Every structure is written in structure tokens, then in C-alpha cells.
Coordinates of C-alpha atoms and ligand atoms in Angstrom, one line a residue:
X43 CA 0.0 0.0 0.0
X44 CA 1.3 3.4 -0.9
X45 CA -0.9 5.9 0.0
X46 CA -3.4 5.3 2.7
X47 CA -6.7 6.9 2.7
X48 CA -7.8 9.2 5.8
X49 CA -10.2 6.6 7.0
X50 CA -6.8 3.8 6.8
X51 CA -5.0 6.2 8.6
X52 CA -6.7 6.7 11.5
X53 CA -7.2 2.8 12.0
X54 CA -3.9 1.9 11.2
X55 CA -3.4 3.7 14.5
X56 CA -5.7 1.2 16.5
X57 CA -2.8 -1.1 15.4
X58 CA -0.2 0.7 17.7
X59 CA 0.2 0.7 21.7
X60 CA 1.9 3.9 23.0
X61 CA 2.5 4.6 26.2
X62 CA 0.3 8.2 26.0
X63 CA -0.9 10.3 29.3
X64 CA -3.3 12.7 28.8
X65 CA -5.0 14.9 32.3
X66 CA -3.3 12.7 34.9
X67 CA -4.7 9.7 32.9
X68 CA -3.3 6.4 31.0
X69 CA -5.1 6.5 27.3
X70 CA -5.4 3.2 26.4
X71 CA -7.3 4.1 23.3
X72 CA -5.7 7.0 21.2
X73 CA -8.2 7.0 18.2
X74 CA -11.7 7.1 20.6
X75 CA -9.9 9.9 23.4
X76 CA -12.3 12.9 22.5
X77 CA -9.9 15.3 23.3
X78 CA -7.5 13.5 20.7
X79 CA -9.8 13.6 17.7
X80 CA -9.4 16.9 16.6
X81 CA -6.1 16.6 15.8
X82 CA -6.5 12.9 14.4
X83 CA -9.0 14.5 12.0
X84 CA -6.7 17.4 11.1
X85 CA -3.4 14.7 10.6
X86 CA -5.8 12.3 8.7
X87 CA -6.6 15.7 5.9
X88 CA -2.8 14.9 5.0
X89 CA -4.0 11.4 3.5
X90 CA -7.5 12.0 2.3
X91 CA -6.9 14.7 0.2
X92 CA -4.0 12.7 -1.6
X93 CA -6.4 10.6 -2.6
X94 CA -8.5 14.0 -4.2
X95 CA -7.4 13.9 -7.9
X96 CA -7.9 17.4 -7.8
X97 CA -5.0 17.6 -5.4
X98 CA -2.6 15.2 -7.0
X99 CA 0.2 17.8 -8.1
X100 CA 0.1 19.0 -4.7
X101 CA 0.0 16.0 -2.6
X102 CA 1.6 13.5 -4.2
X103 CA 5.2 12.6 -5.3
X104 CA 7.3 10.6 -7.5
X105 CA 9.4 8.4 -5.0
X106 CA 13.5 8.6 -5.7
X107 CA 13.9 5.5 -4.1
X108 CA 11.1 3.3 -6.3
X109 CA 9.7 5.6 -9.1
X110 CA 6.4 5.4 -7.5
X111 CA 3.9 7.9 -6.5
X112 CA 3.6 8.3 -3.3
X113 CA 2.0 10.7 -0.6
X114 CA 4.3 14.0 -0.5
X115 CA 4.6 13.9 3.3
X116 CA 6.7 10.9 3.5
X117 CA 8.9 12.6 -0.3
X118 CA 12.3 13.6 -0.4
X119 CA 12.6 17.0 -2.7
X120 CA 14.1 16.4 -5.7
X121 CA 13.2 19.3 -7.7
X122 CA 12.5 23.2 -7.2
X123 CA 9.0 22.1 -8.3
X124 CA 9.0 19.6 -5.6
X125 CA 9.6 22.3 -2.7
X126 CA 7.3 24.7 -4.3
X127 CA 4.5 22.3 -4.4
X128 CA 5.1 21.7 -0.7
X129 CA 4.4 24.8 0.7
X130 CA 1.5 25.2 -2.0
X131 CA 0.0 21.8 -0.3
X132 CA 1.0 23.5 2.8
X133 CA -1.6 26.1 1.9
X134 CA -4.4 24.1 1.0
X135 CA -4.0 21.9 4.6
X136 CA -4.0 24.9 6.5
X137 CA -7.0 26.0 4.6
X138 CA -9.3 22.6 4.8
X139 CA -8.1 22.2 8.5
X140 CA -7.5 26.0 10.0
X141 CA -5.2 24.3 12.6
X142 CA -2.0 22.6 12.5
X143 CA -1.9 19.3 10.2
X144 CA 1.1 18.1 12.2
X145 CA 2.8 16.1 9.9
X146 CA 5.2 18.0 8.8
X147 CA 7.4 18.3 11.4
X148 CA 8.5 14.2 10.3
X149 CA 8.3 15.3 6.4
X150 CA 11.0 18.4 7.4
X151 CA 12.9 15.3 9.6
X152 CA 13.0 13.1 6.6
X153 CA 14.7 15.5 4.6
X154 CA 17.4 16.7 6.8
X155 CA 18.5 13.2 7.7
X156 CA 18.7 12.3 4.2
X157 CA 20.8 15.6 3.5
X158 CA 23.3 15.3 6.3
X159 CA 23.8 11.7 6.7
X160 CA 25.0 11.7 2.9
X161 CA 27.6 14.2 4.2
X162 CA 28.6 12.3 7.3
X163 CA 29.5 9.2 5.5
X164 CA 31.4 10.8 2.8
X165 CA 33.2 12.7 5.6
X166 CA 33.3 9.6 8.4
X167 CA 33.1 6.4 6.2
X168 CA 30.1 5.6 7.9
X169 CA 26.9 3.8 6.5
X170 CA 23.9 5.8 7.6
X171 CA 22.9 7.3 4.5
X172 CA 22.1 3.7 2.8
X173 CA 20.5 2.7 6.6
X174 CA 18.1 6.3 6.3
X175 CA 17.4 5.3 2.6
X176 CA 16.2 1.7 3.5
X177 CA 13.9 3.5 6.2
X178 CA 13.0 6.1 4.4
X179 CA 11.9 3.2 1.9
X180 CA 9.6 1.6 5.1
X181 CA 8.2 5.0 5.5
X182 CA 7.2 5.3 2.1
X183 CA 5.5 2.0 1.4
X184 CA 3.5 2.1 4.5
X185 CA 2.8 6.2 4.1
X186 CA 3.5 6.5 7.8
X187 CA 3.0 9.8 9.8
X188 CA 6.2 10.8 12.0
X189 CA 6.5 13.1 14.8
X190 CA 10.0 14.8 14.2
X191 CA 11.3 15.4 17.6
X192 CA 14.3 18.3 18.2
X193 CA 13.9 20.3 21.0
X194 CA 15.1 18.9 24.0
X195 CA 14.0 20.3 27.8
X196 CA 17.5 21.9 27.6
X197 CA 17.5 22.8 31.7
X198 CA 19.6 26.0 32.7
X199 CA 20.3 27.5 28.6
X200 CA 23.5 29.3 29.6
X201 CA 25.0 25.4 30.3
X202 CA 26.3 23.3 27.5
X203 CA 24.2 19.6 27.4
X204 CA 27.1 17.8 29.0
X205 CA 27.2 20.4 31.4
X206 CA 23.9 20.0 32.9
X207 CA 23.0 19.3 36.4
X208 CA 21.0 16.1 34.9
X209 CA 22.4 14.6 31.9
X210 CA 19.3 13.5 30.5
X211 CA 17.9 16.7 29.9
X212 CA 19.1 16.4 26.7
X213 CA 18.7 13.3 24.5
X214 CA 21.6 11.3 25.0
X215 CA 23.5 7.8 24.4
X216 CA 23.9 5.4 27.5
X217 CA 24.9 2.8 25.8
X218 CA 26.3 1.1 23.1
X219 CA 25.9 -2.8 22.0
X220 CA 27.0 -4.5 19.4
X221 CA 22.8 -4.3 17.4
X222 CA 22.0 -1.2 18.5
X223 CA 22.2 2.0 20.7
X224 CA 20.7 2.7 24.2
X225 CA 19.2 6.1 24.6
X226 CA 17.5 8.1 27.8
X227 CA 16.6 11.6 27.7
X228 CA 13.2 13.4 26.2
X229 CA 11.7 15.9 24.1
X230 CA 9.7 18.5 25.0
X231 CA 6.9 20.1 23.0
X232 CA 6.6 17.6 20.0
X233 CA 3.8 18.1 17.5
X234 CA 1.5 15.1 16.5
X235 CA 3.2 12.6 18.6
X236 CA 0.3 10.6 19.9
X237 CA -1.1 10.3 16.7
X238 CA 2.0 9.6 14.9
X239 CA 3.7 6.3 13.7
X240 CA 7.1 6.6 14.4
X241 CA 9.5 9.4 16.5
X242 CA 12.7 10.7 14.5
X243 CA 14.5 12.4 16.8
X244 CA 17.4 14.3 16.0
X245 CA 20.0 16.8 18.1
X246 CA 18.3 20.4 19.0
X247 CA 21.6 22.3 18.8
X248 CA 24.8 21.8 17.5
X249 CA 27.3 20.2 19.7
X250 CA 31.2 20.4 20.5
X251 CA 33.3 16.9 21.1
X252 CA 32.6 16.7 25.3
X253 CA 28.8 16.6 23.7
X254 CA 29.5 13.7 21.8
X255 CA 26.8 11.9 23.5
X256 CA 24.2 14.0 22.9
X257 CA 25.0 14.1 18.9
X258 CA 22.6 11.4 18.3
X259 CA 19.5 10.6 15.5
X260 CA 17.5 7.7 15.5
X261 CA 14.2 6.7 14.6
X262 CA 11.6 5.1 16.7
X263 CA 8.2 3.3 16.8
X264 CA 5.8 5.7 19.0
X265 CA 4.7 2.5 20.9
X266 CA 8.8 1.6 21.4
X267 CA 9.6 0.0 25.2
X268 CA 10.6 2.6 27.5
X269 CA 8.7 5.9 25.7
X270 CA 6.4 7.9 27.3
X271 CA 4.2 10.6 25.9
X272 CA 2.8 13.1 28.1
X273 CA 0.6 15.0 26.6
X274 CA 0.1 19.1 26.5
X275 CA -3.1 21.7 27.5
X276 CA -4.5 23.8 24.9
X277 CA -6.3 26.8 25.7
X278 CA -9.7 25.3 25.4
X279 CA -9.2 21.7 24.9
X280 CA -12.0 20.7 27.4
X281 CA -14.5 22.4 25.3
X282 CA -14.3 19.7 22.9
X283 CA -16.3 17.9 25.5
X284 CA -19.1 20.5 25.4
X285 CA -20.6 20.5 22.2
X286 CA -20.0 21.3 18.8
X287 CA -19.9 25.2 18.8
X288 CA -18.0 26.3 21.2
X289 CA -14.7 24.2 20.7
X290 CA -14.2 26.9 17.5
X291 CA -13.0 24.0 15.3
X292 CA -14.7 21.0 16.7
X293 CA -13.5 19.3 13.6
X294 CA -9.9 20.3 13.7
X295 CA -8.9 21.8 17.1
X296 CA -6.2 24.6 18.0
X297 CA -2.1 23.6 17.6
X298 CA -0.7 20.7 16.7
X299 CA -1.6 18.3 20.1
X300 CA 2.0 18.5 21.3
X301 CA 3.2 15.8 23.7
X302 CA 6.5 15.8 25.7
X303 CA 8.0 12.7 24.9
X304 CA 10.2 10.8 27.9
X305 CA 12.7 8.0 26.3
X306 CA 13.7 5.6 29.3
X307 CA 16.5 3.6 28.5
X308 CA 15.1 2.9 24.7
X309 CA 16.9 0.3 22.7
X310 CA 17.6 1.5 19.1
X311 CA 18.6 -1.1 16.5
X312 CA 21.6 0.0 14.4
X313 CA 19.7 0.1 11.2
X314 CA 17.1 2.8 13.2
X315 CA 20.9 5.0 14.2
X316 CA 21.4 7.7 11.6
X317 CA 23.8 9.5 14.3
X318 CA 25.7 8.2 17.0
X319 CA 29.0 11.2 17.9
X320 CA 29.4 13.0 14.9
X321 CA 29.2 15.6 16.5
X322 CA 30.4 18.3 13.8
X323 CA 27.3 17.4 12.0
X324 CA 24.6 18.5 14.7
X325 CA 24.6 22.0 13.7
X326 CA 24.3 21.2 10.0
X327 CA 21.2 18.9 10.7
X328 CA 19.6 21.7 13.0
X329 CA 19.9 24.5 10.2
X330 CA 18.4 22.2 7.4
X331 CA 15.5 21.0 9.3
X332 CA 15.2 24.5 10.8
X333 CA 15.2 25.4 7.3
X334 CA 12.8 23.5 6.1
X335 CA 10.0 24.0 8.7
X336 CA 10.3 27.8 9.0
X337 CA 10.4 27.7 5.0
X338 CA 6.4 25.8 5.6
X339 CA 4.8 28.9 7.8
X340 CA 4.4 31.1 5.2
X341 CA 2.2 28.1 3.6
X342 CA 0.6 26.7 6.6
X343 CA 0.0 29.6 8.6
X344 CA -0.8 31.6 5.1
X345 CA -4.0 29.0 4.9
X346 CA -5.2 29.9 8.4
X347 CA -5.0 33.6 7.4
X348 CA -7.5 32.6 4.5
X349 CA -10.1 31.1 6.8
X350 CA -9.6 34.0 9.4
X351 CA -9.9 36.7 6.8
X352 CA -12.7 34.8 5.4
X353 CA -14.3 34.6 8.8
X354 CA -13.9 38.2 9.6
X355 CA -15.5 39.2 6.1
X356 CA -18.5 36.7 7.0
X357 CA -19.2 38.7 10.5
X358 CA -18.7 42.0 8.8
X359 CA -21.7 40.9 6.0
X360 CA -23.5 39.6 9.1
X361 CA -23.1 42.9 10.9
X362 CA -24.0 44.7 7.6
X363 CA -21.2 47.1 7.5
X364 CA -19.4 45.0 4.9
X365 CA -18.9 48.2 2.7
X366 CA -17.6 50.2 5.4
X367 CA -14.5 51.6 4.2
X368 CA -12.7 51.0 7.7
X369 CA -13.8 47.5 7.4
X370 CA -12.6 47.4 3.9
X371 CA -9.1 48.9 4.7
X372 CA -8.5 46.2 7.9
X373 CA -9.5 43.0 5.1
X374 CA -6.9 44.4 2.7
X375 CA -4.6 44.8 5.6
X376 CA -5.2 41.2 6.5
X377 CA -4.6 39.7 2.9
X378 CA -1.4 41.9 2.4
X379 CA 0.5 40.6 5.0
X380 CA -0.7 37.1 4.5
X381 CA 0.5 37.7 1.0
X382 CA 3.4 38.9 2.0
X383 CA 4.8 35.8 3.9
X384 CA 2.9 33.6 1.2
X385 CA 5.7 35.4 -1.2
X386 CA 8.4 34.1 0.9
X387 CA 7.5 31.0 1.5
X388 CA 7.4 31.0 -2.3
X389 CA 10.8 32.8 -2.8
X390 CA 13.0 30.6 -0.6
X391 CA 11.7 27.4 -2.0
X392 CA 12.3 29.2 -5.5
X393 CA 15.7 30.0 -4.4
X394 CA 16.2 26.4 -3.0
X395 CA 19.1 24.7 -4.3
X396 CA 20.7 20.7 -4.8
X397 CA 22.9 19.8 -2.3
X398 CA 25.5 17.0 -2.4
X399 CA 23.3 14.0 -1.3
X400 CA 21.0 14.9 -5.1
X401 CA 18.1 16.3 -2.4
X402 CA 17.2 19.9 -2.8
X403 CA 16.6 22.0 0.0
X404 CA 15.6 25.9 0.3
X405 CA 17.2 29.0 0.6
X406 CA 18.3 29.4 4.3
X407 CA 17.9 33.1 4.7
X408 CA 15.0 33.6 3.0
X409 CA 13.2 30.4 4.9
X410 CA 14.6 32.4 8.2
X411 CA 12.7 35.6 6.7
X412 CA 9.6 33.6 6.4
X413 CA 9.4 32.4 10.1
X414 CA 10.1 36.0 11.9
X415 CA 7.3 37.5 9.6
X416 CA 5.1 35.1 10.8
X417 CA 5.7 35.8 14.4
X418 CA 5.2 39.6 14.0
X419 CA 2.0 39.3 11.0
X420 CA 0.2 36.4 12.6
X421 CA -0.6 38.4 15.6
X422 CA -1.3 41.3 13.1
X423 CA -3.9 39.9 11.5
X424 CA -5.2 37.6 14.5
X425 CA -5.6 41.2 15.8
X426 CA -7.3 42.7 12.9
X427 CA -9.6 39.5 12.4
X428 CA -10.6 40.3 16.6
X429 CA -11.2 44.3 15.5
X430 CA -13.9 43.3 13.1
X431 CA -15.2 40.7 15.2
X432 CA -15.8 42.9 18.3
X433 CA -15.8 41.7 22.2
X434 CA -18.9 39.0 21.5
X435 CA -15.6 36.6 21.1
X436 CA -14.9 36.7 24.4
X437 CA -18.5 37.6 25.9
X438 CA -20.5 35.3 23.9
X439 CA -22.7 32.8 26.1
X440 CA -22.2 29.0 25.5
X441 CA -23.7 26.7 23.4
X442 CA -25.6 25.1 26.4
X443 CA -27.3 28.4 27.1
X444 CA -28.2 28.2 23.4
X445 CA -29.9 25.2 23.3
X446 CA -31.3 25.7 27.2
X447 CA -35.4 25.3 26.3
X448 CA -35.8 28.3 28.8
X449 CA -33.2 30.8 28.1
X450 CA -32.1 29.7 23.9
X451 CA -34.6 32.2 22.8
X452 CA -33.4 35.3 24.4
X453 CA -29.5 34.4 22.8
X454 CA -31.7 33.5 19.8
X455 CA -33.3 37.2 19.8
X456 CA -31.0 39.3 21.2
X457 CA -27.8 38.2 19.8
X458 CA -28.6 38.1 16.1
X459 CA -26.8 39.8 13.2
X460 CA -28.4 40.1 9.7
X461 CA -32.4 39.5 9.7
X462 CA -32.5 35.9 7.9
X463 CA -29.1 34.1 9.2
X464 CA -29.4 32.0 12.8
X465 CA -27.8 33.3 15.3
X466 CA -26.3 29.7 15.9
X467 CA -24.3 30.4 12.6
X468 CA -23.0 33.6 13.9
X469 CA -21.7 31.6 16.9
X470 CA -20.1 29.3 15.0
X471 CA -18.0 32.0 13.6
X472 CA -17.5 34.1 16.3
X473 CA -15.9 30.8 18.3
X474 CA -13.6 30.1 15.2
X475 CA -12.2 33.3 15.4
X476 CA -11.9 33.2 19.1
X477 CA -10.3 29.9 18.6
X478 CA -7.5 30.7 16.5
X479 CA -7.5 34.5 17.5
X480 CA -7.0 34.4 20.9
X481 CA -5.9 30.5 22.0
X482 CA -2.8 28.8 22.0
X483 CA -2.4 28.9 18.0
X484 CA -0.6 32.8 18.7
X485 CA 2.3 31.6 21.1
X486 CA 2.6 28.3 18.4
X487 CA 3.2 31.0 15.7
X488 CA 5.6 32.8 18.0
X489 CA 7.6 29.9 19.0
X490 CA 7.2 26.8 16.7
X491 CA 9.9 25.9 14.3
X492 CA 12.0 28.0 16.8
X493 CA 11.2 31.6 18.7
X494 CA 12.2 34.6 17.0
X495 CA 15.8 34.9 18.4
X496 CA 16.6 32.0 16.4
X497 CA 15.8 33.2 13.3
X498 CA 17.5 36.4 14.2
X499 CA 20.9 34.6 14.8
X500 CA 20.4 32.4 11.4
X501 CA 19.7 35.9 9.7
X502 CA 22.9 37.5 11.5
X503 CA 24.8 34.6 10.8
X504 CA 23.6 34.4 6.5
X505 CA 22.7 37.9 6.3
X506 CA 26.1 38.8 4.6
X507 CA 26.7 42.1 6.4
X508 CA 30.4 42.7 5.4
X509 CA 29.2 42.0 1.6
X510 CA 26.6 45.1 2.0
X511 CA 29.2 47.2 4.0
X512 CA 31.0 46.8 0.4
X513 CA 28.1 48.3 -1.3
X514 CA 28.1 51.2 0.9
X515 CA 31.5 51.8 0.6
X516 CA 31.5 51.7 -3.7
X517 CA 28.5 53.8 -3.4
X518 CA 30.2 56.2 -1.4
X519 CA 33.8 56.0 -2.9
X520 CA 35.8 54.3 -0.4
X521 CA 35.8 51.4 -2.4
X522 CA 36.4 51.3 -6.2
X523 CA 33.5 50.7 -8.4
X524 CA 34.3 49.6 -11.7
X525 CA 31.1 49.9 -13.7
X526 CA 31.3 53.6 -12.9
X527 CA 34.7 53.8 -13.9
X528 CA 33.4 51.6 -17.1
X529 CA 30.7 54.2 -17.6
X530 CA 32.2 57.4 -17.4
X531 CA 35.4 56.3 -18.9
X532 CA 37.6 57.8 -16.2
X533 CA 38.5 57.0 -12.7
X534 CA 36.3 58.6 -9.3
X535 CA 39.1 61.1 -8.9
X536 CA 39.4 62.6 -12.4
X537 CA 35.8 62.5 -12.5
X538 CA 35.6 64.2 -9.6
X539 CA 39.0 66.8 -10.1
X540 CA 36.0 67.8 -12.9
X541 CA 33.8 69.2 -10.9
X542 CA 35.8 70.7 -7.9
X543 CA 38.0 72.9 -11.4
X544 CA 35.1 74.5 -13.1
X545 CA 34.9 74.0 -16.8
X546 CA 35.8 76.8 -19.4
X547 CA 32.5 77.8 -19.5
X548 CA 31.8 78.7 -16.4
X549 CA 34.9 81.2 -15.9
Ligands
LIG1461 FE1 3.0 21.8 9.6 FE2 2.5 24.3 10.1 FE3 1.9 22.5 11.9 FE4 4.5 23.0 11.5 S1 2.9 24.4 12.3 S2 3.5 21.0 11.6 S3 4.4 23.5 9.3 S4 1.0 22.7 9.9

């Protein structure tokens, strides 16, 4: 089977046994949890849609390991078109679900470790390139979902990993056989983990040599001996539990369902170690998958923009000031910066380029550029989408008042919009935007794929500041300039000598 259907998706998970916690509680049964379905749903989009002919360019790929087509989530990028085409499916999820699809995080995992383990073996001699291709090959054929795990708890920041008070606060090797690897440590914070197939877990930072330990990648069944997944809040989570309404996206949820994920002494066969104290290669893997998953929140997040804009238009009709110039100017507001980081999402994946292992990845910079925008804009026009909305977001009564036989008709009468629409619609909306304006989706946009300082450093680091400084200094003539000289056909200072001596004429 190649690419599973939504429906096989979600029962394919049945077939798995994690270890999951959720509210001070052992989840036996991941699919049936309420509070889990949401996010199953929104995950389970990845597989329907490619199944959708009408979405085959998008979410589909031609496999480099087989030639076949398989689903685009479990693809390594071969192509410009093929990173393009990402954050264009990227889009579309985000507008089908209005929530986090999750699954990219493993897609983003999948392509780093095929990237840098070409580049450890051809500097260390080692093998892991052909293991990752043989897994990536497992992925593939069984279109599996993976939870890409980086960030470790990380403790007291200012200490290096091998520093730290407790050594497992980062992920870390504690022991070595002759089939495999033993590894303790967790991961905090990890998107779609209860609902995924496997972990791939990778290094969150790049390491020196007494952090050799800690410079370790390896893949793992979610339901592997020893690991734990604890599960995270979301601003209204128990709602889900109320009703239908007042969840805002009963269908889809808020956030990705992040988990922190606790490995206790887990054995790792050696074909599952894709890193094991190289550590001059943690920092390359970091900036590739960074890479990658900033470069996907100008498509992702782009799509949520849609529906919010699209929501805040619908309560602006159902006010009837639609035509209000105000309300005209804070739509366009809203599209132009959702454009705006839907342009770079598109410009670094145009600018992407092939590396070494015949993988193409994008342009660093430009994916950084992508990810700070979206920390600043997404609360811009989360803002903009609550302006339109007004305070009935956050004053609204609940959907059991509503359908209360004594009290529905007065929430009925008084809080109606528009003669002719139900005031039950206009509650649906007004919870959607008060779902993914004000709840936990903000701080994801702030902090996922890495907070802002992060992308700052990358952009410090690949900014090229000395090459500008260069520019300033032809412009100003500190530097030479050779197209001027080229164009004027003398140098700057005989140029120059011309103006300070006037000309004949001017005697
Ligand atoms: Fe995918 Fe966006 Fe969720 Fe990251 S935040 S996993 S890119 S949907």
C-alpha cells in the first residue's frame, strides 16, 4: 500500500500501543480519546486529500527510491518544483483544517537526515545514508506519519548539554551494544506525537566533542519499550467535551496536540541510528530542518489567514457594514500581510538549491525571513480578524445556554446579526475566530519551528553584512566601483578633479 486513505489512517493507529498520558490519565485508546480527535481529523486531511485527484500535483510525489507515486509527506525533494509544491500543499492543509496538520514536522525530519547523513558518511566512512534510505523506503511503502522530535528540555540555557545538572535533559546515548544503541533523555513540545507512527528524533543544537553523546539521531516506533508521551493543555481543549460550537474547530482543534515525549532507556537497532558522535554534523542537521520547517509557515499559517480573513468578512456581512470603508481597509490589511509571507515561503523554495546527497533543500535566509514575519503578522492579523469581530468573542454565552429550552430564545433574539441568518451560525464563527485568534495557535506561531531569536541569529549569521558594507562603501567611494569607472570612462578622482575645477564655461 502506498498511500493510505484518511479513514486507513486513522485505523492503522488502532494497530499501535503507546504509552500516552493525557489529564493525569493512562489513554489506552488513542483514536476514541475525545480530546484526541481533533487533531487525528486534522493529521488524517494529510492522507485523504491525496487521494483527491484534484489535489494530485500538490499531494503526491514521484518516489527517488522506487519511481512510484507516493503521498508528498513521506517525499524527499528532488526538484525546485517539488519544494514549491510543498508549501502550496501546505496552503491548502492549513485552509481545509484552520489548525496545525502536524505532519510536517517528520516530512521536514525526513529531509534533513537524508541531506546530512549523505555528508557524514562521505566525511566519516560511515553507512547511515544507505540505513536512512532503507527507512525512508519503510516509510514510504507504509505512508507513515512521524513526529520529528528536536527540542530537548534543555534545563539551565547558559550550560552546554554535557554540562547540565542532569544529563538527560538532553537526549543522550547510555549505551552502546554490538545491534544497536541505548538512549535516555526526552523531548519537549513535540507536535502530533500521539497520533504519529514513528518518532525521528534528531539533536536540537549543535554540539562540540565533550557533547559527543548528545550528537545522536535515530528513529523510533511511538509504541517503542521505555517511551512515554505526556501529553500538553490547549487553551480550550476541554470544550471539545461541550458540544459542537463552542470548541471553535470542533472538527480540527487549536495547535498541533503537542506531547513531551520521555525515552527511558530505549533500545535502538543500528539500522534505526542515523547518528551516533558526529558531532560536527549536529549543527548542520539543525539549520536544514530548521530550514525546512520555518520555510512551511508562510504556507501553513498563510491558509489559516484565509479562513480568518474569510471569517472576519462573513461577520462584517452579518453585521451589515461590509462596505464600510474601515472594514474594507482592515480586510486588505489582513490579505497583504498574509501575501506577503505567502511570497516568501514561495521565494526561498524558489531559491532552494541541490545539495551533495541529489536532495534539494531551500534557501536558508529567505526560509529564516519567512518564520520571523510570521511571528510579527500572525498576531497582526489575528488582531485585525478580533477588531472586526468585536468583544462577543470573548463575551458570547455557551452553546448550552443556546440550546437551554428556557433561556435559547433570548441568545436567539438578542444576539442576532443580519435579519435571515441564525444566530447559531453567527456563533459558529465568532468561536472560530476566538479559537484561532485568541488560544494557544498565537504563542505556536511565535515559538514553533523555533522563537524569534533563532531566526534572528540564522539571519545574523547568513545575512552577509560585510558584503553590504562593500556596497556602501562603492556607493560612497571608499571602495572602487568599476562599472562607474566603465561608464564614465575615467577613474572617481578625475571624475571628480572635474567638478571641484570648473569648466571653461563657467569662468
Ligand atoms: Fe505543519 Fe505548520 Fe503544523 Fe508546522 S505548524 S507541523 S508547518 S501545519
Amino acid at each position: 500500500m502506498a498511500i493510505k486513505s484518511g479513514k486507513e489512517y486513522v485505523e492503522s493507529l488502532r494497530k499501535l500501543k503507546p504509552r500516552v498520558f493525557a489529564f493525569g490519565e493512562r489513554v489506552e485508546n488513542v483514536v476514541d480519546y475525545p480530546l484526541f480527535q481533533p487533531h487525528i481529523n486534522a493529521a488524517a486531511m494529510t492522507y485523504e486529500l491525496a487521494n483527491d485527484p484534484q489535489y494530485e500535483k500538490e499531494m503526491t510525489a514521484t518516489s527517488n527510491l522506487t519511481g512510484e507515486k507516493i503521498n508528498r509527506f513521506t517525499h524527499v525533494h528532488q526538484s525546485i518544483d517539488d519544494l514549491v509544491n510543498k508549501v502550496q500543499m501546505m496552503r491548502m492543509l492549513g485552509q481545509k483544517t484552520a489548525t496545525c496538520f502536524q505532519r510536517c514536522v517528520g516530512l521536514d525530519g525526513l529531509n534533513a537526515v537524508y541531506i546530512t547523513t549523505f555528508e557524514i558518511d562521505k566525511k566519516h566512512g560511515t553507512d547511515y545514508h544507505e540505513r536512512f534510505r532503507k527507512y525512508l523506503g519503510y516509510v514510504q511503502k507504509n505512508d507513515l506519519m512521524l513526529a520529528g522530535a528536536m527540542s530537548d528540555p534543555k534545563g539551565d540555557r547558559s550550560l552546554r548539554p554535557n554540562q547540565q545538572a542532569d544529563p538527560d535533559l538532553y537526549l543522550h546515548v547510555v549505551e552502546k551494544r554490538d545491534k544497536g544503541i541505548v538512549v535516555r533523555g526526552a523531548k519537549a513540545h513535540i507536535t502530533g506525537t500521539v497520533n504519529a507512527h514513528e518518532i525521528i528524533a534528531m539533536p536540537t543544537r549543535a554540539m562540540g566533542a565533550e557533547d559527543k553523546d548528545y550528537a545522536v539521531c535515530v528513529a523510533v516506533p511511538v509504541d517503542a519499550e521505555g517511551v512515554t508521551l505526556i501529553f500538553g493543555r490547549q487553551t480550550n481543549d476541554t470544550r471539545r467535551l461541550d458540544g459542537e460550537i463552542d470548541p471553535g474547530n470542533a472538527k480540527y482543534g487549536i495547535v498541533g496536540g503537542e506531547a513531551l515525549i520521555v525515552f527511558d532507556n530505549v533500545f535502538v537497532p543500528n539500522e534505526r541510528v542515523f547518528m551516533c558522535g558526529e558531532f560536527d554534523f549536529t549543527g548542520q542537521l539543525v539549520e536544514t530542518f530548521a530550514g525546512f520547517h520555518r520555510s512551511n509557515y508562510g504556507g501553513c499559517k498563510v491558509g489559516l489567514a484565509d479562513v480568518v480573513t474569510g471569517a472576519a468578512y462573513w461577520m462584517a456581512e452579518n453585521n451589515g457594514v461590509e462596505k464600510a470603508p474601515y472594514i474594507r481597509d482592515l480586510l486588505a490589511e489582513m490579505a497583504s500581510m498574509a501575501e506577503t509571507c505567502w511570497c516568501c515561503s514561495l521565494a526561498c523554495s524558489y531559491q532552494g538549491s541541490k545539495t551533495p546527497s541529489g536532495a534539494y533543500t531551500i534557501n536558508p535566509l529567505l526560509a529564516n525571513v519567512v518564520k520571523l514575519n510570521i511571528t510579527r503578522f500572525a498576531y497582526e492579523w489575528m488582531r485585525l480578524a478580533q477588531d472586526i469581530a468585536g468583544g462577543l468573542i470573548i463575551t458570547m454565552p455557551s452553546e448550552k445556554d443556546l440550546r437551554n429550552p428556557e433561556i435559547g430564545k433570548y441568545i436567539e433574539k438578542y444576539l442576532v446579526g443580519k435579519a435571515g441568518t441564525p444566530t447559531e451560525h453567527r456563533m459558529r464563527m465568532l468561536r472560530l475566530i476566538e479559537n484561532m485568534a485568541v488560544g494557544a495557535g498565537l504563542p505556536e506561531a511565535l515559538h514553533g519551528a523555533g522563537s524569534p531569536q533563532a531566526q534572528k541569529m540564522m539571519i545574523q549569521r547568513r545575512g552577509n553584512f560585510e558584503a553590504k558594507k562593500e556596497l556602501a562603501e562603492s556607493i560612497v567611494g571608499i571602495k572602487p566601483d568599476k562599472h562607474f569607472k566603465k561608464i564614465t570612462g575615467k577613474s572617481e578622482d578625475e571624475y571628480f578633479k572635474e567638478f571641484r575645477e570648473p569648466s571653461p564655461k563657467c569662468k
